[in-house]
Coordinates of C-alpha atoms and ligand atoms in Angstrom, one line a residue:
M840 CA -47.6 16.0 -87.4
T841 CA -50.4 15.2 -85.0
L842 CA -50.3 12.8 -82.1
Q843 CA -50.0 9.1 -82.8
T844 CA -50.3 6.2 -80.4
E845 CA -48.2 3.5 -82.3
P846 CA -45.2 3.4 -82.2
K847 CA -45.0 4.8 -78.7
T848 CA -45.0 8.6 -78.1
Y849 CA -42.5 9.8 -75.5
Q850 CA -43.4 12.8 -73.4
N851 CA -41.4 15.5 -71.7
Y852 CA -40.3 15.0 -68.1
I853 CA -41.2 18.0 -66.0
N854 CA -41.5 18.4 -62.3
G855 CA -41.4 14.6 -61.7
R856 CA -44.1 13.8 -64.3
W857 CA -44.3 12.7 -67.9
V858 CA -46.3 15.3 -69.7
S859 CA -47.2 16.2 -73.3
S860 CA -46.1 19.4 -74.9
S861 CA -48.6 22.3 -74.6
G862 CA -48.4 22.6 -78.4
N863 CA -49.6 19.0 -78.8
Q864 CA -47.2 18.4 -81.7
V865 CA -44.8 15.5 -82.0
D866 CA -41.8 14.6 -84.3
A867 CA -40.9 11.2 -85.5
S868 CA -37.6 9.6 -84.6
I869 CA -36.4 7.5 -87.5
N870 CA -34.2 4.4 -87.7
P871 CA -31.2 5.3 -89.9
A872 CA -30.8 1.7 -90.9
N873 CA -34.3 1.7 -92.4
K874 CA -35.8 5.1 -92.9
N875 CA -39.3 3.6 -93.1
E876 CA -39.2 2.5 -89.4
V877 CA -40.3 5.0 -86.8
V878 CA -38.6 4.3 -83.5
G879 CA -40.9 6.6 -81.6
Y880 CA -42.6 10.0 -81.5
I881 CA -41.2 12.8 -79.3
Q882 CA -42.6 16.0 -78.2
K883 CA -42.1 19.1 -80.4
S884 CA -42.1 21.3 -77.4
T885 CA -42.7 25.0 -77.0
K886 CA -41.2 27.8 -75.0
E887 CA -44.1 27.4 -72.5
D888 CA -43.0 23.8 -71.8
L889 CA -39.4 25.0 -71.2
D890 CA -40.7 27.8 -68.9
Q891 CA -42.5 25.2 -66.8
A892 CA -39.5 23.0 -66.6
V893 CA -37.2 25.9 -65.5
A894 CA -39.7 27.0 -62.9
A895 CA -39.9 23.5 -61.5
A896 CA -36.1 23.1 -61.5
K897 CA -35.6 26.5 -59.8
K898 CA -37.9 25.5 -57.0
A899 CA -36.6 22.0 -56.6
Q900 CA -33.0 23.2 -56.5
V901 CA -33.5 25.1 -53.3
Q902 CA -34.1 21.9 -51.4
W903 CA -31.8 19.7 -53.4
R904 CA -28.8 21.8 -52.6
K905 CA -29.6 21.4 -48.9
L906 CA -29.0 17.7 -49.1
S907 CA -25.6 16.5 -48.1
G908 CA -23.2 15.5 -50.9
P909 CA -23.3 11.8 -49.8
A910 CA -27.1 11.9 -49.9
R911 CA -27.1 13.2 -53.4
G912 CA -24.5 10.6 -54.3
E913 CA -26.9 7.9 -53.0
Y914 CA -29.5 8.9 -55.6
L915 CA -26.9 8.5 -58.3
Y916 CA -25.9 5.0 -57.2
K917 CA -29.6 4.2 -57.4
V918 CA -29.9 5.6 -61.0
A919 CA -26.7 3.6 -61.9
N920 CA -28.3 0.3 -60.8
I921 CA -31.5 1.1 -62.6
L922 CA -29.7 2.0 -65.8
E923 CA -27.6 -1.2 -65.5
S924 CA -30.8 -3.2 -65.2
H925 CA -32.2 -1.6 -68.4
L926 CA -28.9 -1.8 -70.2
D927 CA -29.9 -4.1 -73.0
E928 CA -33.1 -2.3 -73.8
I929 CA -31.5 1.1 -73.8
A930 CA -28.6 0.0 -75.9
E931 CA -31.0 -1.6 -78.5
T932 CA -33.0 1.6 -78.6
M933 CA -29.8 3.6 -79.2
T934 CA -28.8 1.3 -82.1
K935 CA -32.2 1.6 -83.6
E936 CA -32.3 5.3 -83.2
M937 CA -28.8 6.4 -84.3
G938 CA -27.3 3.4 -86.0
K939 CA -24.2 2.5 -84.0
T940 CA -23.6 -1.3 -83.6
L941 CA -25.2 -3.0 -80.6
P942 CA -21.8 -3.9 -78.9
E943 CA -20.9 -0.2 -79.2
A944 CA -24.3 0.9 -77.8
K945 CA -23.9 -1.6 -74.9
G946 CA -20.4 -0.3 -74.2
E947 CA -21.7 3.2 -74.1
T948 CA -24.5 2.4 -71.8
A949 CA -22.2 0.5 -69.5
R950 CA -20.0 3.6 -69.6
G951 CA -23.0 5.6 -68.5
V952 CA -23.4 3.3 -65.5
A953 CA -19.8 3.8 -64.6
I954 CA -20.0 7.6 -64.9
L955 CA -23.0 7.6 -62.5
R956 CA -21.0 5.6 -60.0
Y957 CA -18.0 7.8 -60.3
Y958 CA -20.0 10.9 -59.6
A959 CA -21.9 9.2 -56.9
G960 CA -18.6 8.8 -55.1
E961 CA -17.8 12.5 -55.8
G962 CA -20.5 13.3 -53.3
M963 CA -18.1 12.2 -50.6
R964 CA -15.0 14.0 -51.8
K965 CA -13.6 17.4 -51.0
I966 CA -15.3 20.6 -52.1
G967 CA -12.9 23.1 -50.8
E968 CA -9.4 23.9 -49.4
V969 CA -8.0 25.6 -46.3
I970 CA -5.6 28.5 -47.2
P971 CA -3.3 30.0 -44.7
S972 CA -4.4 33.6 -43.8
T973 CA -2.0 36.4 -42.9
D974 CA -4.1 36.7 -39.8
S975 CA -3.0 33.8 -37.6
E976 CA -6.3 33.7 -35.7
A977 CA -8.5 33.5 -38.7
L978 CA -9.7 30.5 -40.7
M979 CA -9.7 31.1 -44.5
F980 CA -11.1 28.4 -46.8
T981 CA -12.9 27.8 -50.1
S982 CA -16.2 26.1 -50.5
R983 CA -17.8 25.0 -53.7
V984 CA -21.5 25.9 -54.2
P985 CA -23.9 24.8 -57.0
L986 CA -24.7 27.2 -59.9
G987 CA -28.5 26.7 -59.6
V988 CA -30.3 25.5 -62.7
V989 CA -28.1 24.1 -65.4
G990 CA -29.2 23.7 -69.0
V991 CA -27.8 20.6 -70.8
I992 CA -27.8 20.6 -74.6
T993 CA -26.5 17.4 -76.2
P994 CA -25.7 15.8 -79.6
W995 CA -26.9 12.5 -81.0
N996 CA -23.6 10.7 -81.3
F997 CA -23.3 9.5 -77.7
P998 CA -27.0 9.7 -76.6
V999 CA -26.4 8.0 -73.3
A1000 CA -22.9 8.9 -72.2
I1001 CA -22.9 12.6 -73.0
P1002 CA -26.1 13.5 -71.2
I1003 CA -25.0 11.4 -68.2
W1004 CA -21.5 12.9 -68.0
K1005 CA -23.1 16.3 -67.7
I1006 CA -26.2 15.5 -65.6
A1007 CA -24.4 13.3 -63.0
P1008 CA -21.8 16.0 -61.9
A1009 CA -24.5 18.7 -62.1
L1010 CA -26.6 16.8 -59.7
V1011 CA -24.0 15.6 -57.3
Y1012 CA -22.7 19.2 -56.8
G1013 CA -26.3 20.4 -56.0
N1014 CA -27.7 21.8 -59.3
A1015 CA -31.0 21.0 -60.9
V1016 CA -31.1 20.1 -64.6
I1017 CA -33.0 20.8 -67.8
L1018 CA -31.9 18.3 -70.5
K1019 CA -32.5 19.2 -74.2
P1020 CA -31.3 16.1 -76.1
A1021 CA -30.7 16.0 -79.8
Q1022 CA -33.9 15.4 -81.7
E1023 CA -32.4 12.4 -83.5
T1024 CA -31.9 10.5 -80.3
A1025 CA -34.7 11.8 -78.0
V1026 CA -36.2 8.4 -77.5
T1027 CA -33.0 7.1 -76.1
A1028 CA -32.8 10.2 -73.9
A1029 CA -36.3 9.6 -72.6
K1030 CA -35.3 6.1 -71.5
V1031 CA -32.2 7.4 -69.7
I1032 CA -34.4 10.0 -67.9
Q1033 CA -36.8 7.2 -67.0
C1034 CA -34.0 5.8 -64.9
F1035 CA -33.8 9.0 -63.0
A1036 CA -37.6 8.9 -62.6
E1037 CA -37.5 5.4 -61.3
A1038 CA -34.8 6.3 -58.7
E1039 CA -37.4 8.8 -57.3
L1040 CA -35.3 11.9 -57.3
P1041 CA -37.2 14.8 -55.8
A1042 CA -39.6 16.2 -58.4
G1043 CA -38.1 19.0 -60.5
V1044 CA -34.5 18.1 -59.9
V1045 CA -34.1 16.5 -63.4
N1046 CA -36.3 17.6 -66.3
M1047 CA -36.2 16.8 -70.0
V1048 CA -37.8 19.0 -72.7
T1049 CA -37.4 17.7 -76.3
G1050 CA -37.9 19.9 -79.4
P1051 CA -36.0 21.7 -82.1
G1052 CA -32.7 23.3 -81.2
S1053 CA -33.8 26.6 -82.6
V1054 CA -36.7 26.7 -80.1
I1055 CA -35.8 24.7 -76.9
G1056 CA -32.0 25.0 -77.3
Q1057 CA -32.3 28.7 -78.0
G1058 CA -34.8 29.0 -75.1
I1059 CA -32.2 27.5 -72.8
I1060 CA -29.5 30.0 -74.1
D1061 CA -31.9 32.9 -73.4
H1062 CA -33.6 31.9 -70.2
P1063 CA -32.9 34.3 -67.3
D1064 CA -33.4 31.5 -64.7
I1065 CA -30.8 29.1 -66.2
N1066 CA -27.5 29.8 -64.5
G1067 CA -25.2 27.6 -66.5
I1068 CA -25.3 26.0 -69.9
T1069 CA -23.2 22.9 -70.9
F1070 CA -23.2 22.1 -74.5
T1071 CA -21.7 19.4 -76.8
G1072 CA -22.3 19.6 -80.5
S1073 CA -21.2 21.5 -83.6
D1074 CA -19.0 24.6 -83.4
Q1075 CA -21.6 26.7 -85.2
V1076 CA -24.2 26.1 -82.5
G1077 CA -21.5 26.2 -79.8
K1078 CA -20.7 29.8 -80.8
M1079 CA -24.3 30.8 -80.5
V1080 CA -24.5 29.3 -77.0
A1081 CA -21.4 31.3 -76.0
Q1082 CA -22.6 34.5 -77.4
G1083 CA -26.0 34.2 -75.7
A1084 CA -24.5 33.2 -72.4
V1085 CA -22.1 36.0 -72.4
A1086 CA -24.8 38.5 -73.3
R1087 CA -26.8 37.6 -70.1
G1088 CA -23.9 36.7 -67.9
A1089 CA -24.5 33.0 -67.6
K1090 CA -21.7 30.4 -67.1
Y1091 CA -21.2 28.2 -70.2
Q1092 CA -19.1 25.3 -71.3
L1093 CA -18.7 24.0 -74.9
E1094 CA -17.3 20.8 -76.4
M1095 CA -17.3 21.0 -80.1
G1096 CA -15.6 19.5 -83.2
G1097 CA -12.3 17.9 -84.0
K1098 CA -10.1 17.2 -87.0
N1099 CA -8.0 14.7 -85.3
P1100 CA -4.7 13.5 -86.8
V1101 CA -2.8 10.3 -86.4
I1102 CA 0.9 10.5 -87.2
V1103 CA 2.5 7.2 -88.4
A1104 CA 6.3 7.6 -87.9
A1105 CA 8.8 5.6 -90.0
D1106 CA 9.5 3.4 -86.9
A1107 CA 5.8 2.7 -86.1
D1108 CA 4.4 -0.7 -85.4
L1109 CA 2.3 -0.7 -88.6
D1110 CA -0.2 -3.3 -87.7
L1111 CA -1.0 -1.5 -84.5
A1112 CA -1.2 1.8 -86.4
V1113 CA -3.6 0.3 -89.0
D1114 CA -5.9 -1.2 -86.4
A1115 CA -6.0 2.1 -84.4
T1116 CA -6.7 4.1 -87.6
I1117 CA -9.6 1.9 -88.5
S1118 CA -11.0 1.7 -85.0
G1119 CA -10.5 5.5 -84.3
G1120 CA -11.6 6.6 -87.8
L1121 CA -14.5 4.3 -88.7
R1122 CA -16.1 3.0 -85.6
S1123 CA -19.5 4.6 -85.0
T1124 CA -19.3 5.4 -88.7
G1125 CA -16.7 8.1 -88.0
Q1126 CA -19.3 10.1 -85.9
K1127 CA -17.2 10.7 -82.9
C1128 CA -15.7 14.1 -82.1
T1129 CA -12.5 12.3 -81.3
A1130 CA -12.6 10.3 -84.6
T1131 CA -9.4 10.0 -86.6
S1132 CA -9.8 11.9 -89.9
R1133 CA -6.3 12.8 -91.0
V1134 CA -3.6 10.1 -91.3
I1135 CA -0.2 11.7 -91.7
I1136 CA 2.4 9.1 -92.7
Q1137 CA 6.2 9.2 -93.1
K1138 CA 7.2 8.4 -96.7
E1139 CA 9.3 5.4 -95.7
V1140 CA 6.2 3.4 -94.5
Y1141 CA 3.6 5.1 -96.7
E1142 CA 3.1 2.3 -99.2
P1143 CA 3.1 -0.7 -96.7
F1144 CA 0.8 1.3 -94.3
K1145 CA -1.7 2.1 -97.1
E1146 CA -1.7 -1.5 -98.4
K1147 CA -2.4 -2.9 -94.9
L1148 CA -5.1 -0.3 -94.3
L1149 CA -6.9 -1.0 -97.5
N1150 CA -6.8 -4.7 -97.0
K1151 CA -8.5 -4.4 -93.7
I1152 CA -11.0 -1.8 -94.8
K1153 CA -12.1 -4.1 -97.6
E1154 CA -13.1 -6.6 -94.9
I1155 CA -15.5 -4.2 -93.0
K1156 CA -19.0 -5.6 -92.9
I1157 CA -21.6 -2.8 -93.3
G1158 CA -25.2 -3.3 -92.2
P1159 CA -27.8 -2.7 -89.5
G1160 CA -26.2 -2.2 -86.1
L1161 CA -28.5 -4.9 -84.6
H1162 CA -27.1 -7.6 -86.8
G1163 CA -24.4 -9.6 -85.1
D1164 CA -21.9 -9.6 -87.9
T1165 CA -22.1 -5.8 -88.6
W1166 CA -18.9 -3.8 -87.9
M1167 CA -20.1 -0.5 -89.3
G1168 CA -23.7 0.8 -89.3
P1169 CA -25.3 3.7 -91.2
C1170 CA -24.8 7.5 -90.8
A1171 CA -27.2 8.7 -88.0
S1172 CA -29.5 10.7 -90.3
E1173 CA -30.1 11.5 -93.9
S1174 CA -28.7 15.0 -93.4
Q1175 CA -25.5 13.5 -91.9
L1176 CA -25.2 11.1 -94.9
N1177 CA -25.7 14.1 -97.3
T1178 CA -23.0 16.1 -95.5
V1179 CA -20.6 13.1 -95.8
L1180 CA -21.3 12.7 -99.5
S1181 CA -20.9 16.4 -100.2
Y1182 CA -17.4 16.4 -98.5
I1183 CA -16.5 13.4 -100.6
E1184 CA -17.4 15.4 -103.7
K1185 CA -15.4 18.4 -102.5
G1186 CA -12.4 16.1 -101.9
K1187 CA -12.6 14.9 -105.5
A1188 CA -13.1 18.4 -106.9
E1189 CA -10.2 19.8 -105.0
G1190 CA -7.9 17.1 -106.4
A1191 CA -7.5 14.5 -103.7
D1192 CA -7.4 10.9 -105.1
L1193 CA -10.2 8.7 -104.0
I1194 CA -8.8 5.2 -103.4
Y1195 CA -11.6 3.4 -101.6
G1196 CA -15.4 3.8 -101.1
G1197 CA -16.7 7.3 -101.8
K1198 CA -20.3 6.5 -102.3
R1199 CA -23.6 5.5 -100.8
C1200 CA -24.3 1.8 -100.4
E1201 CA -27.2 0.9 -102.6
D1202 CA -27.3 -2.9 -102.3
S1203 CA -30.9 -4.1 -101.9
E1204 CA -30.8 -4.7 -98.2
L1205 CA -29.0 -1.3 -97.4
K1206 CA -30.8 1.0 -99.8
H1207 CA -33.4 2.1 -97.2
G1208 CA -30.8 3.1 -94.8
F1209 CA -28.3 6.0 -94.7
Y1210 CA -25.2 3.9 -95.5
V1211 CA -21.9 5.1 -96.9
Y1212 CA -18.8 3.0 -97.7
P1213 CA -15.7 3.6 -95.6
T1214 CA -13.8 6.1 -97.7
V1215 CA -10.1 6.8 -98.2
F1216 CA -8.5 9.6 -100.0
E1217 CA -4.8 10.0 -100.8
N1218 CA -2.6 12.9 -102.1
V1219 CA -4.5 15.1 -99.7
T1220 CA -2.9 18.5 -98.9
S1221 CA -3.5 20.5 -95.8
E1222 CA -5.4 23.3 -97.4
M1223 CA -8.0 21.0 -98.9
T1224 CA -11.5 21.2 -97.3
I1225 CA -11.4 17.5 -96.4
A1226 CA -8.2 18.2 -94.4
Q1227 CA -9.7 21.2 -92.6
E1228 CA -13.4 20.7 -91.8
E1229 CA -14.9 18.2 -89.6
I1230 CA -16.7 15.6 -91.8
F1231 CA -18.2 13.4 -89.0
G1232 CA -18.3 10.4 -91.3
P1233 CA -16.1 7.4 -92.2
V1234 CA -13.7 9.3 -94.3
L1235 CA -9.9 9.1 -94.0
A1236 CA -7.5 11.6 -95.6
L1237 CA -4.0 10.2 -96.1
I1238 CA -1.2 12.7 -96.2
K1239 CA 2.4 11.7 -97.0
V1240 CA 5.3 13.6 -95.3
E1241 CA 9.1 13.5 -95.4
T1242 CA 9.8 14.3 -91.7
L1243 CA 8.2 14.2 -88.3
E1244 CA 8.6 18.0 -88.1
E1245 CA 6.5 18.3 -91.2
A1246 CA 4.0 15.9 -89.8
L1247 CA 3.6 18.0 -86.6
E1248 CA 3.2 21.1 -88.6
I1249 CA 0.4 19.6 -90.7
A1250 CA -1.2 18.0 -87.6
N1251 CA -1.4 21.5 -86.0
D1252 CA -2.5 23.3 -89.2
V1253 CA -6.3 23.2 -88.4
R1254 CA -8.5 25.3 -86.2
F1255 CA -9.4 22.4 -84.0
G1256 CA -7.4 20.7 -81.3
L1257 CA -9.3 17.9 -79.7
S1258 CA -7.4 14.6 -79.9
A1259 CA -4.2 13.5 -81.6
S1260 CA -2.2 10.2 -81.8
I1261 CA 1.3 9.2 -82.8
F1262 CA 2.6 5.8 -83.6
T1263 CA 6.3 5.5 -82.9
Q1264 CA 8.7 3.5 -80.8
N1265 CA 11.1 6.4 -80.2
I1266 CA 10.9 8.1 -76.9
G1267 CA 12.3 11.4 -78.4
N1268 CA 9.5 11.4 -81.0
M1269 CA 6.9 10.8 -78.3
L1270 CA 8.2 13.6 -76.1
S1271 CA 8.3 16.1 -78.9
F1272 CA 4.8 15.1 -79.9
I1273 CA 3.5 15.6 -76.3
R1274 CA 5.2 19.0 -76.2
E1275 CA 4.3 20.4 -79.7
I1276 CA 0.8 19.0 -80.6
D1277 CA -2.2 21.3 -80.2
A1278 CA -4.6 18.8 -78.7
G1279 CA -6.4 18.4 -75.4
L1280 CA -6.1 14.6 -75.7
V1281 CA -2.7 13.4 -76.6
R1282 CA -2.4 9.7 -77.4
I1283 CA 0.8 7.7 -77.9
N1284 CA 0.5 4.3 -79.7
A1285 CA -3.3 4.4 -79.1
E1286 CA -6.3 5.4 -81.2
S1287 CA -7.5 9.0 -81.2
A1288 CA -11.0 8.1 -80.0
G1289 CA -10.3 6.6 -76.6
V1290 CA -11.6 8.4 -73.5
E1291 CA -11.6 7.4 -69.8
L1292 CA -14.3 8.8 -67.6
Q1293 CA -12.0 9.6 -64.6
A1294 CA -9.7 11.8 -66.7
P1295 CA -10.3 15.4 -68.0
F1296 CA -11.8 15.5 -71.5
G1297 CA -11.8 18.5 -73.8
G1298 CA -9.9 20.3 -76.6
M1299 CA -7.7 23.2 -77.4
K1300 CA -8.2 25.9 -80.0
Q1301 CA -11.8 25.9 -81.4
S1302 CA -12.7 22.5 -80.1
S1303 CA -13.9 23.7 -76.7
S1304 CA -14.4 26.7 -74.6
H1305 CA -11.1 25.8 -72.9
S1306 CA -12.7 24.1 -70.0
R1307 CA -12.7 20.4 -69.4
E1308 CA -15.4 17.9 -68.6
Q1309 CA -15.4 14.5 -66.8
G1310 CA -13.3 13.3 -64.0
Q1311 CA -12.4 15.8 -61.3
A1312 CA -12.4 18.5 -63.9
A1313 CA -16.3 18.6 -63.9
I1314 CA -16.4 20.4 -60.5
E1315 CA -14.9 23.5 -62.2
F1316 CA -17.9 24.1 -64.4
F1317 CA -20.7 22.8 -62.1
T1318 CA -19.8 24.8 -59.0
A1319 CA -18.8 28.3 -58.1
I1320 CA -16.1 29.0 -55.5
K1321 CA -16.7 31.0 -52.3
T1322 CA -13.6 32.2 -50.5
V1323 CA -14.5 32.4 -46.8
F1324 CA -12.6 34.3 -44.1
V1325 CA -13.7 33.6 -40.5
K1326 CA -12.4 35.8 -37.7
P1327 CA -13.6 34.4 -34.4
Ligands
LIG224 P1 -25.6 20.3 -83.3 O1 -26.4 20.5 -84.5 O2 -24.7 21.4 -82.9 O3 -26.6 19.9 -82.2 C1 -26.2 19.8 -80.8 C2 -27.3 20.1 -80.0 O4 -27.6 21.5 -80.1 C3 -28.6 19.4 -80.3 O5 -29.3 19.1 -79.2 C4 -29.3 20.5 -81.2 O6 -30.7 20.3 -81.2 C5 -29.0 21.7 -80.4 N1 -29.2 22.9 -81.2 C6 -29.3 23.1 -82.5 N2 -29.5 24.3 -82.9 C7 -29.5 25.0 -81.7 C8 -29.7 26.4 -81.4 N3 -29.9 27.3 -82.4 N4 -29.6 26.8 -80.1 C9 -29.3 25.9 -79.2 N5 -29.2 24.6 -79.4 C10 -29.3 24.2 -80.7 O7 -24.7 19.0 -83.4 P2 -25.2 17.6 -83.8 O8 -25.5 17.6 -85.2 O9 -26.1 17.1 -82.9 O10 -23.8 16.7 -83.5 C11 -22.7 16.7 -84.3 C12 -21.6 17.7 -83.9 O11 -21.4 17.5 -82.5 C13 -20.3 17.4 -84.6 O12 -19.9 18.6 -85.1 C14 -19.4 16.9 -83.5 O13 -18.1 17.2 -83.6 C15 -19.9 17.5 -82.3 N6 -19.6 16.7 -81.1 C16 -18.7 17.1 -80.2 C17 -18.3 16.3 -79.1 C18 -17.3 16.8 -78.2 O14 -17.3 16.3 -77.0 N7 -16.4 17.6 -78.5 C19 -19.1 15.2 -78.9 C20 -20.1 14.8 -79.8 C21 -20.4 15.6 -80.9 P3 -31.4 19.5 -82.5 O15 -31.2 18.1 -82.3 O16 -32.8 19.9 -82.4 O17 -30.8 20.1 -83.7
LIG225 MG1 -28.5 18.5 -85.3

């Protein structure tokens, strides 16, 4: 595609300036609620663009790390205020670009503001510890130092919050950043980066280069001057990031998929469990890494739970995320829609019983978007593909069990371990769930998809690289420890 002027073309942000790609090529970003609407054009960048951004970041970081933590924090407070002042516009762009409803997009943008403020405050908190030396005259302590240049590779499902929860701690601890956002949401990313630009951070401290993952993402993996890579996305790409980083000795951090269970015990508050299953499983059209996808129900409450669940799901209003009465928007892209539909076909072929949805919405007003009905399967067994692989769509698999021991066994019978919930009123059930479940996020009487920015976030097993993001945990990735021994 060649350069267009309308709708707007968004440039790369390199060394404090908005610039076009050296290759002069752009890609269109499409509205998934109406595939005929182009939200904007984004740069299809080249390795040369990335090289320029890395060179600028490397140079800028030398001065940036010399600023005090509180001074770096002040910049983040400024960015937070600017983002807050553009909240409505950015949320609307997010809804147009990836389909989630406007209230969800506003909530996410407000979360971005809060994350910036949280890490702004981190600029004033401790970055080391004093450790008693065996030499009584010596002072031994640790000090945290930045990695240098950090590459940030992000997915499309949280186009504001995820880039910010990586960029903000990277900056406050003294790193410079190269952001490579998902192609599907690069316009939203450009508007977020504009907030950093308006806050007048020193040139080169934050850079954004858009373009295909295979070129710009891979370029970040391979670049000798990028000292750390933080990635959120699919486990296939995550493994490539890890391999490339290990090969050249760079630090890396991965947040990947989930196959998150909810257990509904015989003594559960069923209304609460139903609401949490719907919210956790179907909000954002199921496109959250923490989304509920397996619902494991004790036989005593199976039928009443199912009835309540289906009654509520039938009420869900599907439509464009910008419409006030919409509860569920489209899948974020055509390829995401096709992935969801192919998993639905696999579920049917492997013998699960489809009891609701299971197809694309083709009503006249929805046929130009990537809409799928919320979908429920029952008689799902743990070895089926729809009980094992991440679908990333509004698909729930109901699994009936006799006992809670069986429920836990099935809950743990996947290669992922991001988030898991149980609904029960029995403290013993709660404690055994906390002890036995393989999940980084353990939720009792709460939906699987809730996250708080001040707490560590990440998964066990193949859901992450066993590190954590957010809250105080972020310092572990974005800094290195120096152990200092001073003998006067
Ligand atoms: P993805 O295909 O893995 O893409 C993630 C990012 O990696 C995008 O920026 C993508 O760029 C880039 N990329 C693609 N190929 C690459 C390569 N060869 N080298 C380096 N980078 C490359 O995932 P997605 O489709 O955007 O997002 C959906 C997935 O993300 C789901 O599986 C979901 O579970 C996971 N996710 C996990 C979390 C979490 O915190 N655990 C949060 C959100 C999403 P392009 O856009 O150009 O492809
Ligand atoms: Mg992708």
